[in-house]
Each structure stands twice: as C-alpha cells, then as structure tokens.
Coordinates of C-alpha atoms in Angstrom, one line a residue:
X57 CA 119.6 -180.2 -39.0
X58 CA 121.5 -177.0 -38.4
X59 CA 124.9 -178.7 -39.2
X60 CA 123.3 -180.4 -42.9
X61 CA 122.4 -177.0 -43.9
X62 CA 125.7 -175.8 -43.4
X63 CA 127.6 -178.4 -44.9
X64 CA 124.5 -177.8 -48.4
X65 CA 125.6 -174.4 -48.2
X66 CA 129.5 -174.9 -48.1
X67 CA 128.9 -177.1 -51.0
X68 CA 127.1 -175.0 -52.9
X69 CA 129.7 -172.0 -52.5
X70 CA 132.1 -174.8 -53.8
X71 CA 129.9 -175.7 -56.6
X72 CA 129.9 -171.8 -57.5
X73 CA 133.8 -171.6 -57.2
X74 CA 134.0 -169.0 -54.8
X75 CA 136.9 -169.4 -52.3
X76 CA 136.7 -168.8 -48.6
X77 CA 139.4 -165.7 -49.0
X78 CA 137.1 -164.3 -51.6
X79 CA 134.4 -164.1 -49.4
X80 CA 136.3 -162.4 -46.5
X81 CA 138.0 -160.0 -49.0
X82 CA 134.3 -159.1 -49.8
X83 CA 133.5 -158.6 -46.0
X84 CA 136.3 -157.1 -45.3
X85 CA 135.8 -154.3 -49.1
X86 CA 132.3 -153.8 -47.2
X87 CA 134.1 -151.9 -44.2
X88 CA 135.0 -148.2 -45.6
X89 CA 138.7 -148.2 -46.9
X90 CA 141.3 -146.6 -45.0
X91 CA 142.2 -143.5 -46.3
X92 CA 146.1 -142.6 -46.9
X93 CA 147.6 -139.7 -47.4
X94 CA 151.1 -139.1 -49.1
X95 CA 153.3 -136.3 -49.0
X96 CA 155.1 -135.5 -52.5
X97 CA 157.2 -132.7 -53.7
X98 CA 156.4 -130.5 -56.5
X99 CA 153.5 -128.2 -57.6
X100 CA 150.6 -130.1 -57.6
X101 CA 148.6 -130.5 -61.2
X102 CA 145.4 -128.7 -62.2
X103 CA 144.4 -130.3 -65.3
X104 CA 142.6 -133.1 -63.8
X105 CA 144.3 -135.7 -64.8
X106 CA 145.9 -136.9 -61.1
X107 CA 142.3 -137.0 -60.1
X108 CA 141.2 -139.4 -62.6
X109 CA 144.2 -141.5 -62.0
X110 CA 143.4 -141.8 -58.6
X111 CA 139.7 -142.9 -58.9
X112 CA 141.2 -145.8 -60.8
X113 CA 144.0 -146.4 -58.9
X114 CA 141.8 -146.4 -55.9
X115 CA 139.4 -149.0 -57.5
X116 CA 142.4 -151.3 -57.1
X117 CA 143.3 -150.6 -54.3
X118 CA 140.5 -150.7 -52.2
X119 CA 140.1 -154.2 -53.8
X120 CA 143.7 -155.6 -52.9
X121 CA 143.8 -153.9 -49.5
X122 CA 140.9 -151.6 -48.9
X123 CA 142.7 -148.1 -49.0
X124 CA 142.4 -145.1 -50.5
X125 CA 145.1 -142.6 -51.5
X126 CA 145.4 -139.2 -51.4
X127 CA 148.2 -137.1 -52.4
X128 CA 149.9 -133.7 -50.4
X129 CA 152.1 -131.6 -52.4
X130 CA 155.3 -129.7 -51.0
X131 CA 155.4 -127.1 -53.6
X132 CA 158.9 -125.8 -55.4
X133 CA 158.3 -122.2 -53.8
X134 CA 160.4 -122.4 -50.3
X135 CA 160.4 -126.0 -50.4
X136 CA 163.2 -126.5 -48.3
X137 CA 161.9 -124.6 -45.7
X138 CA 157.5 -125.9 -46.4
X139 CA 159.3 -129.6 -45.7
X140 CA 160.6 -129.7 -42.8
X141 CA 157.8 -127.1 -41.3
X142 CA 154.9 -129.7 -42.4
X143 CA 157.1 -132.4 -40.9
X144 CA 157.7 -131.3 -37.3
X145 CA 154.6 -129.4 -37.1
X146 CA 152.8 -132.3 -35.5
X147 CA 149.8 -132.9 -37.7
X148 CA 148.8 -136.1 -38.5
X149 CA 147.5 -135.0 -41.9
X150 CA 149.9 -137.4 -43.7
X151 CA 150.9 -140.9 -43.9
X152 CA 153.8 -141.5 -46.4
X153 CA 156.5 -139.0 -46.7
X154 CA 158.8 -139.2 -49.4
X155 CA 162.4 -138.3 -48.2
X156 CA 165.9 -138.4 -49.0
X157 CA 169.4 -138.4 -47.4
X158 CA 171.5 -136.6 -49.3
X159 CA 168.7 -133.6 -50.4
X160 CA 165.9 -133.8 -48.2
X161 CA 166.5 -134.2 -44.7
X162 CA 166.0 -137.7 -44.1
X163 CA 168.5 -138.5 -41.0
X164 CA 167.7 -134.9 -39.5
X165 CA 163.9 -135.4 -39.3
X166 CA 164.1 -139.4 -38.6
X167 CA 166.3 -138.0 -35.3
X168 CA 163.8 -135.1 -34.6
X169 CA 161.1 -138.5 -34.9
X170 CA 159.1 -137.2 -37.6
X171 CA 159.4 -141.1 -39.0
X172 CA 157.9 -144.4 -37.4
X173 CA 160.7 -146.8 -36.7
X174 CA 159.9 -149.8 -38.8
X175 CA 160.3 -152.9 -37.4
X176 CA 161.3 -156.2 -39.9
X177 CA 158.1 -158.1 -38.6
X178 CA 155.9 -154.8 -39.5
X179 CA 157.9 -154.3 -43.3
X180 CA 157.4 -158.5 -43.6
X181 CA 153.6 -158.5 -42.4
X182 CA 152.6 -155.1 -44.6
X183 CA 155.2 -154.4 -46.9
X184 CA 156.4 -157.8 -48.0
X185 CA 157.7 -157.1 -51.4
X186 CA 159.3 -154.1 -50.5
X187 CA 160.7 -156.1 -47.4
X188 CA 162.3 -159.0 -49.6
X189 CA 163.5 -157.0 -52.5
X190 CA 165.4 -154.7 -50.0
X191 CA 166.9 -157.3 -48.0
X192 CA 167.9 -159.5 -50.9
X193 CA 169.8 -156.1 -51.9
X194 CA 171.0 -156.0 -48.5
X195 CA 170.9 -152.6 -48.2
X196 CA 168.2 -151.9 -45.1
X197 CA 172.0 -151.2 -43.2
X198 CA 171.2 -147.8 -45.8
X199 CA 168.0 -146.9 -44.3
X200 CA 169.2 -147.6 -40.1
X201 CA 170.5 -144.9 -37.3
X202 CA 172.7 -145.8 -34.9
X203 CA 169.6 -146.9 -32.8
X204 CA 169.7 -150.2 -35.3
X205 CA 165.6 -148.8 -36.5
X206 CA 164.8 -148.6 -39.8
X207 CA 163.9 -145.4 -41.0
X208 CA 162.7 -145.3 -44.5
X209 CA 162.1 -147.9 -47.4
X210 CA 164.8 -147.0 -50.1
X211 CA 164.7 -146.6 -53.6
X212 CA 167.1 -148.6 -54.6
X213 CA 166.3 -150.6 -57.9
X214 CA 166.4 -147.8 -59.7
X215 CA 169.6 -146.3 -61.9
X216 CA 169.5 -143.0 -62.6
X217 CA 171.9 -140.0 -62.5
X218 CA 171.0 -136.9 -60.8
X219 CA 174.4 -135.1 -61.1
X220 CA 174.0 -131.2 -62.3
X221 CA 175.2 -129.2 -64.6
X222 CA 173.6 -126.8 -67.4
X223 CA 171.6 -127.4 -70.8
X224 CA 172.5 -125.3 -73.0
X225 CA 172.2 -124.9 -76.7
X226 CA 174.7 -126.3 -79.1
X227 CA 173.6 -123.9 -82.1
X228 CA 174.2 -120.6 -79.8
X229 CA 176.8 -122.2 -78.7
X230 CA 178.4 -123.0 -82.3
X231 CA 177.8 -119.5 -83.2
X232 CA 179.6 -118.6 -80.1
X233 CA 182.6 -120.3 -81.8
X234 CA 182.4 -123.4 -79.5
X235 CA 183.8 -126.6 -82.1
X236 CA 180.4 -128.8 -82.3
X237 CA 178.7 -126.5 -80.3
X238 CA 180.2 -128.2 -77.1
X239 CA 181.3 -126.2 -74.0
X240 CA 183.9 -128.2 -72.1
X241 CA 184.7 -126.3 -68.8
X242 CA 183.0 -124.0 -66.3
X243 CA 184.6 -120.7 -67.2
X244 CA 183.7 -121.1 -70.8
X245 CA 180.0 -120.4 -70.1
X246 CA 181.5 -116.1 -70.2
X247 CA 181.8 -116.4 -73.7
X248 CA 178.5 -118.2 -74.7
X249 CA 176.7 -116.0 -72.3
X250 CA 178.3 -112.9 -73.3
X251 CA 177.3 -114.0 -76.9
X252 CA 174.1 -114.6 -76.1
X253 CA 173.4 -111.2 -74.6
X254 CA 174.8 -109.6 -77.7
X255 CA 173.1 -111.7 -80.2
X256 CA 169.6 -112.7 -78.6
X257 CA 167.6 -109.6 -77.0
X258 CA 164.7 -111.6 -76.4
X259 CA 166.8 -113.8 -74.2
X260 CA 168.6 -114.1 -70.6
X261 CA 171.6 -115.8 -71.0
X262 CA 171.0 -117.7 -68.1
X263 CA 167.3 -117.0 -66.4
X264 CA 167.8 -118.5 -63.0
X265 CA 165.6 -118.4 -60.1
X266 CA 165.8 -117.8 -56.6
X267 CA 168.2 -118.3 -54.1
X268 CA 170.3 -121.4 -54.9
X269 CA 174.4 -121.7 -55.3
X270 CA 174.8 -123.7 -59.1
X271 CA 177.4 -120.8 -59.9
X272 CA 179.3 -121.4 -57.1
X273 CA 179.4 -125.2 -57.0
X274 CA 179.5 -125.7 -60.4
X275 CA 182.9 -124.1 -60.5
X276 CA 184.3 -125.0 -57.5
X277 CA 183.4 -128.8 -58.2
X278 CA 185.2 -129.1 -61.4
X279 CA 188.6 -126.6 -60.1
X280 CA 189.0 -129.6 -56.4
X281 CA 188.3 -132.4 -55.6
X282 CA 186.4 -131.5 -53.0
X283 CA 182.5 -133.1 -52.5
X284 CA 179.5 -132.2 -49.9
X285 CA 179.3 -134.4 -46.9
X286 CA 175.4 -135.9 -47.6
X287 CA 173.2 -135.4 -44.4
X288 CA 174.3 -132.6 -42.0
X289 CA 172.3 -129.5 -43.7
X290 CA 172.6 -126.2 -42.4
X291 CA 169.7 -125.3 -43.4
X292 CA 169.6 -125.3 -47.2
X293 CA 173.5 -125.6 -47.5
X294 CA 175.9 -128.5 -47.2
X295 CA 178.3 -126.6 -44.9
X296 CA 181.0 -129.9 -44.3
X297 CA 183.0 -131.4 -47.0
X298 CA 185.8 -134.2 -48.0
X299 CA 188.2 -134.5 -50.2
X300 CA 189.4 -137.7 -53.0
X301 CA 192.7 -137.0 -51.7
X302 CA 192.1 -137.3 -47.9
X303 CA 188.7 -138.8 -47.9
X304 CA 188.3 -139.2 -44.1
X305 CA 189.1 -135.3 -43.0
X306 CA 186.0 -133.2 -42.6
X307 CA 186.8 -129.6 -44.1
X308 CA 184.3 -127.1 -46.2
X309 CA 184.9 -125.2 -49.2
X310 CA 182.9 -122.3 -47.4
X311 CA 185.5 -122.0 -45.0
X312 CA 189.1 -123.4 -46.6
X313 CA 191.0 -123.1 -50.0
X314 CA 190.7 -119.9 -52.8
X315 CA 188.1 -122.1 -54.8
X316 CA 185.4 -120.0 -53.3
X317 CA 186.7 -116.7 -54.0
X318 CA 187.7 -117.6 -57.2
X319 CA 183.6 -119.1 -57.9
X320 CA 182.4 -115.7 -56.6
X321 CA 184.2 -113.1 -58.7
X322 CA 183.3 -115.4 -61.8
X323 CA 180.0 -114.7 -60.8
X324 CA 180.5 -111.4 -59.8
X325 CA 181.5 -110.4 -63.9
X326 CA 178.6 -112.9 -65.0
X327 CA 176.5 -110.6 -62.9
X328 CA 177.8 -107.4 -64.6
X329 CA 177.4 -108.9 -68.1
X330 CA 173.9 -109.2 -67.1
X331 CA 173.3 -112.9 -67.2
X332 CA 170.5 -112.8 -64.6
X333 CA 167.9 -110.9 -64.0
X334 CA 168.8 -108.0 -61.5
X335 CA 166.0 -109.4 -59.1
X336 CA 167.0 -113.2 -59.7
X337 CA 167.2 -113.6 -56.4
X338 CA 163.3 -112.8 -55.9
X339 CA 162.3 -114.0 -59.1
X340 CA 159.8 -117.3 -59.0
X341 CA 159.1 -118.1 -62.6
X342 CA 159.3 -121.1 -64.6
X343 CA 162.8 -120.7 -66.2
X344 CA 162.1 -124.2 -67.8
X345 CA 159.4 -123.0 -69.5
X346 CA 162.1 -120.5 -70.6
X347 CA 164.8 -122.5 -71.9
X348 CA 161.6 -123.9 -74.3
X349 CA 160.1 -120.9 -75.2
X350 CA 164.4 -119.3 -76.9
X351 CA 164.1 -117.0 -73.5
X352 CA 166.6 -118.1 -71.8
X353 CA 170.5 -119.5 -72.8
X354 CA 170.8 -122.3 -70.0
X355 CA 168.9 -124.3 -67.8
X356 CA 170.5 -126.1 -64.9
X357 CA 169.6 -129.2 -63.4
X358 CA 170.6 -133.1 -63.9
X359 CA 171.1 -135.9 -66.1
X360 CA 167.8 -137.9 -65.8
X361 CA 166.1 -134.3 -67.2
X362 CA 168.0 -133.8 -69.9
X363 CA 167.9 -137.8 -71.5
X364 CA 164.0 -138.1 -70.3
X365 CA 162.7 -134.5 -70.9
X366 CA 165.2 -131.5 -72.2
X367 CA 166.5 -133.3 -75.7
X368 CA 163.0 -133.9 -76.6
X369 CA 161.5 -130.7 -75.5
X370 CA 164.1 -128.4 -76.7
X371 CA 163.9 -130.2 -80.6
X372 CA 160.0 -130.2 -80.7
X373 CA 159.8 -126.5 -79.4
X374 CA 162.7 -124.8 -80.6
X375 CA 164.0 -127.0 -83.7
X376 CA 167.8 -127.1 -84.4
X377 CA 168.5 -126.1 -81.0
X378 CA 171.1 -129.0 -80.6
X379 CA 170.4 -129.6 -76.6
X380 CA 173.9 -129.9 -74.8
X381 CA 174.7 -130.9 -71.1
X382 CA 177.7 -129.6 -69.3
X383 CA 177.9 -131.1 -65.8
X384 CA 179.7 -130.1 -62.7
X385 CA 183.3 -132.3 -62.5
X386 CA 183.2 -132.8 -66.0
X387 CA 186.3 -131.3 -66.2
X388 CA 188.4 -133.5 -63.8
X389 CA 185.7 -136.2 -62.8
X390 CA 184.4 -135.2 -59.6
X391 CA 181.5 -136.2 -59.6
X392 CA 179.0 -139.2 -58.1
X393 CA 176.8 -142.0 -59.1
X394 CA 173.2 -141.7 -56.8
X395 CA 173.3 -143.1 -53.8
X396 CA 170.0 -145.7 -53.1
X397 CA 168.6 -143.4 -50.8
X398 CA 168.2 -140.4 -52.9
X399 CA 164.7 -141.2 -53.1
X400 CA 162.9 -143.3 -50.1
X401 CA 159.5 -143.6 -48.5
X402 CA 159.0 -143.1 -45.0
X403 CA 155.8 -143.9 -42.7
X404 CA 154.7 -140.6 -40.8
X405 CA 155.6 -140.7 -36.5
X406 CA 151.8 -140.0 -36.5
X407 CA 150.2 -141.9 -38.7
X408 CA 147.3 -143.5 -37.3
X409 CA 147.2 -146.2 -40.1
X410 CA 150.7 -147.0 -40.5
X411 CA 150.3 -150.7 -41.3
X412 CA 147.6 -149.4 -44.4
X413 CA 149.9 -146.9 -45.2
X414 CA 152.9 -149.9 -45.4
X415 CA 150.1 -152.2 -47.9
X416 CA 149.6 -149.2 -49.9
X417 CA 153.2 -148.3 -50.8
X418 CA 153.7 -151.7 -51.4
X419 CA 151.0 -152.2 -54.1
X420 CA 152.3 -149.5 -55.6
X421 CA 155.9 -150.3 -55.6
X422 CA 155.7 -153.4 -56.7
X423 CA 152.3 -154.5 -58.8
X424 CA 153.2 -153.3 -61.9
X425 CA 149.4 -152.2 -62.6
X426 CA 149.0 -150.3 -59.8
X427 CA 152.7 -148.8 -60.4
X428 CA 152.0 -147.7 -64.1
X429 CA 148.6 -146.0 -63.3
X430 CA 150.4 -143.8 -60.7
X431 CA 153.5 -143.0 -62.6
X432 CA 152.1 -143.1 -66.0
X433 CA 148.5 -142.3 -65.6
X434 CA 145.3 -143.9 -67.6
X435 CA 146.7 -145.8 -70.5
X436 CA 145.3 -144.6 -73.9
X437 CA 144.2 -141.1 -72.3
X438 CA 147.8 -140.1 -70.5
X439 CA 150.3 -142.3 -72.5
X440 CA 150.2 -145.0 -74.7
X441 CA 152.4 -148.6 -74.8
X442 CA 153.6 -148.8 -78.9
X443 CA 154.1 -152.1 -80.8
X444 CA 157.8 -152.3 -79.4
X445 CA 157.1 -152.0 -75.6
X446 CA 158.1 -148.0 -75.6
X447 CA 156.1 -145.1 -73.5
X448 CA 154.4 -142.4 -76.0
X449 CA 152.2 -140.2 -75.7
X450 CA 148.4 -139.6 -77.4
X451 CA 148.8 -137.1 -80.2
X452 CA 148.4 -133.5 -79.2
X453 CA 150.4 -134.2 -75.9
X454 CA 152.2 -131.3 -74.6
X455 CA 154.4 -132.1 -71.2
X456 CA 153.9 -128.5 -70.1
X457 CA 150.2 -128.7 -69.5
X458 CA 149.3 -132.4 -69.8
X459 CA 151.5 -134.0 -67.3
X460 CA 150.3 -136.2 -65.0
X461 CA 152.1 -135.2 -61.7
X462 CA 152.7 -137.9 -59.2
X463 CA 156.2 -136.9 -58.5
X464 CA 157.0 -140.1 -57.4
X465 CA 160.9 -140.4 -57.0
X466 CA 160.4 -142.3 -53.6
X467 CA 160.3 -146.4 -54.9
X468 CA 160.3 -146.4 -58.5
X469 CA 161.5 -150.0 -60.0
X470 CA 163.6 -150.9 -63.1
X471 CA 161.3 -154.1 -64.1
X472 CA 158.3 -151.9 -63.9
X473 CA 159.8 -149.1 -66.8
X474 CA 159.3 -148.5 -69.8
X475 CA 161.7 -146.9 -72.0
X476 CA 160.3 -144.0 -73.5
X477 CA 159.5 -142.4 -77.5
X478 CA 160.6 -139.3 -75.9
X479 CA 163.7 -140.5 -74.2
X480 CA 167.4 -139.2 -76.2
X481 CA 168.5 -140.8 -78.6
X482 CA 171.6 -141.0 -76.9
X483 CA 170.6 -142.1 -73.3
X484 CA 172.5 -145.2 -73.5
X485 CA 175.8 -143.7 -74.5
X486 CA 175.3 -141.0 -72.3
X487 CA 174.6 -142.9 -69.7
X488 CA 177.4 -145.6 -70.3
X489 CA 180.2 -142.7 -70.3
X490 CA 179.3 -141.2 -67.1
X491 CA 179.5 -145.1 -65.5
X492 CA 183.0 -145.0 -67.0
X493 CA 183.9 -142.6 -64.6
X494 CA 181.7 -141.4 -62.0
X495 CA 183.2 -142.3 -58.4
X496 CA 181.1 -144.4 -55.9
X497 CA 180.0 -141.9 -52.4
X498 CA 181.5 -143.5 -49.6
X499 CA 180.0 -142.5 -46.8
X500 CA 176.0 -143.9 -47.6
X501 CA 176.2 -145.6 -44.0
X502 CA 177.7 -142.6 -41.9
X503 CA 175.7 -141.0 -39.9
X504 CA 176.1 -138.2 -38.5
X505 CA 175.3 -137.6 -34.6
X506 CA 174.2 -133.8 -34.6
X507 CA 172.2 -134.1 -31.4
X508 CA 175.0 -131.6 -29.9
X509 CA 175.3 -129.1 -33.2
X510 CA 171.8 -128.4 -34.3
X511 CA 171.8 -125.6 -32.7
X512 CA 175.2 -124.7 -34.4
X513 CA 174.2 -125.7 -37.9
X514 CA 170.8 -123.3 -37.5
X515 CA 173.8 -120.6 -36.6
X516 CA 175.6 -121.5 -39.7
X517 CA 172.7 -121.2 -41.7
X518 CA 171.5 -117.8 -40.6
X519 CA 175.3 -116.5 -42.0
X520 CA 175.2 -118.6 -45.0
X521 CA 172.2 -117.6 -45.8
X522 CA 173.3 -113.9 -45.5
X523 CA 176.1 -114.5 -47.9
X524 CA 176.0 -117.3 -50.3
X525 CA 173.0 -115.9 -52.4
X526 CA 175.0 -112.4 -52.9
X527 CA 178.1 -114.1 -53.8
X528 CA 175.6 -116.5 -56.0
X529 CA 174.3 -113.7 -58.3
X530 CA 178.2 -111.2 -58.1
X531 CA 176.3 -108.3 -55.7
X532 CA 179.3 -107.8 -53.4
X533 CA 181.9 -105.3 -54.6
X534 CA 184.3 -107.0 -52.8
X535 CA 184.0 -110.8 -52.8
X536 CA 186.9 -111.3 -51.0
X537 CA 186.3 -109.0 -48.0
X538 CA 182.3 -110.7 -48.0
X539 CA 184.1 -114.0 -47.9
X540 CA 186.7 -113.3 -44.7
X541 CA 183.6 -111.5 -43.4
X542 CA 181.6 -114.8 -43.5
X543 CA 184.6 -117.2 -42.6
X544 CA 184.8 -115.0 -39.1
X545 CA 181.2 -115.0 -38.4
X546 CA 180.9 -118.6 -39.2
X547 CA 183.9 -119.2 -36.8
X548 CA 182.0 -117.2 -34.3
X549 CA 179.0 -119.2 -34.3
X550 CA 180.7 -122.5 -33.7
X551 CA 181.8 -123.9 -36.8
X552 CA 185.0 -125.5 -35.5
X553 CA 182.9 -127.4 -33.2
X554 CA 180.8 -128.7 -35.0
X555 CA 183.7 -130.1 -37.2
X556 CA 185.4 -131.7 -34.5
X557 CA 182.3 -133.3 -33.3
X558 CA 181.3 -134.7 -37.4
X559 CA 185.2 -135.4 -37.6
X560 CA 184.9 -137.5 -34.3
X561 CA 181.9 -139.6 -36.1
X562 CA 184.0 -139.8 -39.5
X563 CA 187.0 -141.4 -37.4
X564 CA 185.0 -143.6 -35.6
X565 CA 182.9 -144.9 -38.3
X566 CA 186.1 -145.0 -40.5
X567 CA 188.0 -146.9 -37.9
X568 CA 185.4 -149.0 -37.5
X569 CA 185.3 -150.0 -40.9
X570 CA 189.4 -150.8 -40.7
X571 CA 189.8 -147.5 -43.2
X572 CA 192.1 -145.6 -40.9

C-alpha cells in the first residue's frame, strides 16, 4: 500500500510538471542563505541605491544558489595602506577580495596567505563558467605562484586601457596658444598652467590630492624608456624597473639615470608658479568634482575615465570645455596595454564559505541578469537600455550623486556590456590609436620571490616615502642634493640586495623561457 501511494504521488508531481531538481532547489531555498561578503575599493555610496540593487540581486541569488551578498568598501583615503591592513589582520569578515597584480598587491598578499589556493576541481565544481572561460583563454598560468596554486580568478575578457595621463581642457588650452587646443609633451603643461593661473582666479591649475608621484612619472615616462617592474611594491612605490632597450636587467629610475632629477625641478617651478595647493600633500578633496565645477585646469587619471566619464561630464557641466587627454609615453610610446590581471577576484584564506563565495562570483560574472543588476543597477530607476541596445540614463541623472557604486573592476565581461549614450564620441578611434602602438608587458608570469626582501622593500619604503612626495609637489630647495641624499639612504637599507635577488628571478625566469 505504502509503495502505490508513492508511485500516485510521483505521478501526480509529474502530472503538475514539477521536476525532481525543482523540488530540492525548494528544500534546499528553505535553509537560510549563506551570506557573502565582498571586499571592493572605493567610497561606498549613500544614496540608497546599492541597497536596493542588492535586495534584488539577492532575490536571484538566493534562488540560483541560496546566497546573499554583502559588500565592504576600501575607501580612496589611505587606501593603499586600509588594503593590506584589512587583509592580513586576520578577520574573517570577508569572503571575495578584489585584487590586482600590478596595483594592488596581489602576489605579496597571496605569499603572506591572505588568499585560498584554488584548486581546478573547487573552480570546476563552484565556479564553472569562470573555470571554462579562463582555461579556454589559457591564461590560469596568470593567476599561479611558483607553488603551481591558483591564486585569483582574472579579469581577463575585458579590454580596456588604464594608462595615465591628464585631462585637461582644449579651450584653456587654445587660449594658451596650443594649435587645436592639444598639448603634445610633458613640459608643455608650464605654459597652460602658467596661463591658467593668470587667466582663471577661481581655478588651480592643477588641484591634485595627496601623496602620489603623476609629476614625476609622467615626465620621466615619456623622456626613457624605462617602465615599473609590476608586483614587488615597496610600500606604495614601484621601486624596480626595466628598460625596452635591455628588457631583462632590473634597475630603477629612483636610483639610476638624470630623468629623476630632471622630473623633480620641473616640479619644483610648477610648485613655485603655484599649481597646487601649498597643503596638496594633506589635501583630501574631490578634485574630480573640481575639474567639473572650472576649479581646477587638469585632472589626472586613465583612459577608460576619460572615453566613459570625463568627455561627457566636462561638455554637460562646463559646455565648450573641449575635454583633452595627454597620457604618459605619448611622446615616444612608452607605454602598455592592461595586463589580464589588473582586475581579479580572490576567495579570502578565511572564508568559512569559500565554495558559496566561488557560486556567487560566478553568477555574477557570468549570468548576464545578475551581472547587469550589480554593475548597472535596477533597470528603468538606475539606467535605461534605448532602442539601439545603448546604456542611458533616466532624465535628471547626475553621475556625481546618483551613481550606483559597485566598483566592480574584478570580472567584468565583454558580451555582458553595453555601450554607453554617455561614452565619447571618439572611443573607438581613441581606442584603435593607442592599439597601434601600445607595447605588450612582458613579464605577466614573473614572479617575484621576495620572501628574503620584505623586510628590505618596508626599508625602502620608509625613505621613499620621506622623499618622493617632496620632490612630487617641488618643496626641496635643492632637488639634487634630496635626490643623492635618498640614493645613499636607499643604498643603506639594502637596495642592491634586493636587486640582485629580483635580478636572480628575472634571469631565471628569462632563461627559462629561452630569452637569454
């Protein structure tokens, strides 16, 4: 009797059409979903509309895979230093770190085993998608250190450019008596900034924020051929360079050549025109939100901002403003396409759902519903899809207090993009010179052994840090004397060790490779 009533009630599930995974996906959404947490950068949003994208998101998700997601900001101020604090602190307050190789410590905290070594079978069982598309690519050798593990999941089927350089504005800069209103070389930025501070009170020629080195690199990038060896970090700085024309010798631009020198007492007169503010260096303000507002003469940052945001933003808020881009090595062509890991996702050493975390990222990676909601937002409330297929936005829209914040650099996929109403007009051609002649990075599978120099490199950074900023903003009287002073105390701390021991990997790996 027992067995008939079984086999009535099978039938009658049949006769309903509901499938035996259906069912267990029910019993399974029954259990409370699994709550995953991952770690972004950037200031985290207050207008409410990253919550409501993740009450729907999370609707879908806890369907497909019963999990929840939660996001954990890294914000701008001190990021560097917030990172890598929240990463080797311990806590198991996060699941998904987003992480990169050549800007955000991904081979220095995957050694100090802030990541989860991800097995194939683990990536195949949770991340399948993610697994296939990678390997098809063949590029999980990318995401490996010597151990053979990986580390990180790769965003590699996305193109983009991130190279730097300064916007700037081509009216100013035709009044400055630029042809086109088109700067061409490094140097020239004296005469539009001095123009600017004679001609625009309200303005700073360039309002720049906090410590960084754009006025150093930008020069010295486009006067050698000289580029930063990605993944050893002292600290904030890439102390450890190469060259085009002896690619497999490890040298640094803080240490050899007059390039520096001649960077710093560019800066040093940019400083006593007054293109900063005198506290720059302890300034935290939104010097974006400068360049919009005709406060400030340049912005610096890279090409995905200026063809996705700056054009657009500079001609709605300050009309006839003519948005330019001067990049570092635009004057001789040094300069890089991205490499595939500068963006990647990796699963936190003490995450204690690592498999849900895997399902999640995978969802949204690659289901292109999921995907839109948490890079796009709620269609018809945070953007809108027009009659030919492009992003726009509902009227009333303003970027600087609407956005929707996800920050997600860490998996994005070309199939799942849409072009955008706000993209420049020229992104294409823009985008189509720079492949003409950006140079491919070489060294995306060296890695760097610095299990014997941390301890060197925190050295280095402690006298980096003492100098670089100064020479940054033009506050030594003598940037020559500041720069022999730095070169001895570097040399003091170990740097020629340290070089030998990278130069020792870059032979190996080179020799390896049949390159030397």
């Amino acid at each position: 009797m027992r067995t008939t009533n079984i086999i009535k009630v099978g039938a009658a599930i049949l006769a309903l059409g509901i499938s035996a995974t259906a069912l267990m996906g029910s019993a399974i959404a029954q259990d409370p979903p699994t709550e995953i947490t991952m770690l972004t950068m950037g200031d985290k949003p207050t207008n409410g509309r990253l919550e409501a994208m993740l009450e729907k998101l999370n609707e879908r998700l806890i369907q497909q895979a019963n999990v929840k997601l939660k996001m954990f900001y890294i914000e701008w101020a001190d990021w560097q230093t917030q990172y890598n604090v929240q990463l080797l602190s311990g806590d198991d307050n996060v699941d998904l770190i987003a992480t990169a190789t050549d800007w955000l410590y991904a081979w220095e905290n995957a050694e100090k085993g802030a990541f989860l070594p991800l097995t194939e079978d683990m990536l195949k069982a949770h991340a399948p998608k993610t697994w296939a598309q990678v390997d098809a690519a063949g590029h999980w050798d990318l995401t490996k250190l010597s151990d053979g593990k990986i580390y990180f999941m790769p965003e590699d089927n996305y193109s983009q450019y991130t190279n730097h350089g300064f916007f700037y504005r081509g009216d100013w800069a035709k009044e400055a008596g630029f042809e086109n209103g088109e700067i061409t070389k490094f140097e020239d930025f004296t005469k539009y900034f001095e123009w600017v501070k004679a001609n625009k009170p309200d303005a700073y020629p360039w309002d720049v924020a906090g410590s960084n080195e754009a006025a150093l690199t930008g020069y010295i990038q486009g006067h050698t051929d000289l580029q930063p060896l990605q993944g050893v970090n002292a600290g904030n700085f890439a102390p450890f360079h190469t060259s085009s024309s002896d690619p497999y010798k490890v040298t640094s631009w803080y240490m050899e050549g007059d390039a520096l020198l001649a960077a710093a007492e560019l800066a040093k007169k940019w400083n006593q025109i007054g293109v900063w503010r005198e506290d720059a260096l302890n300034y935290d303000g939104d010097t974006r939100e400068e360049l919009y507002a005709g406060q400030s003469g340049v912005e610096q940052h890279h090409t995905q901002t200026y063809v996705n945001d700056i054009v657009h933003n500079m001609n709605e808020k300050q009309p006839g403003s003519d948005p330019k881009f001067f990049y570092w090595g635009q004057e001789n062509g040094n300069f890089y396409k991205d490499i595939f890991t500068h963006g990647a996702m990796a699963v936190s050493a003490k995450s204690k759902n690592p498999e849900k975390a895997l399902e999640a990222y995978d969802l949204i990676r690659n289901d292109m519903e999921d995907y839109r909601l948490f890079n796009y937002g709620i269609e018809g409330v945070d953007y809108l899809v027009t009659a030919d297929g492009k992003l726009g936005f509902p009227e009333g829209y303003n970027s600087s207090t609407d956005s929707l914040g996800t920050d997600y650099w860490w998996g994005r996929m070309n199939e799942f993009e849409l072009p955008k109403t706000t993209d420049a007009p020229i992104k294409a051609d823009f985008i189509a010179k720079l492949d003409k002649v950006a140079k491919d990075y070489p060294y995306s599978t060296l890695v760097i052994n610095k299990s014997g120099i941390d301890s060197t490199l925190a050295a280095m950074s402690a006298v980096l840090s003492e100098y670089i900023p100064q020479l940054e903003y033009g506050k030594f009287d003598d940037p020559a004397a500041a720069i022999a002073e730095m070169r001895q105390k570097l040399k003091d701390v170990g740097y020629e060790d340290a070089r030998s021991a990278i130069q020792a990997d870059m032979d190996a790996w080179a020799k390896e490779r049949g390159l030397k």
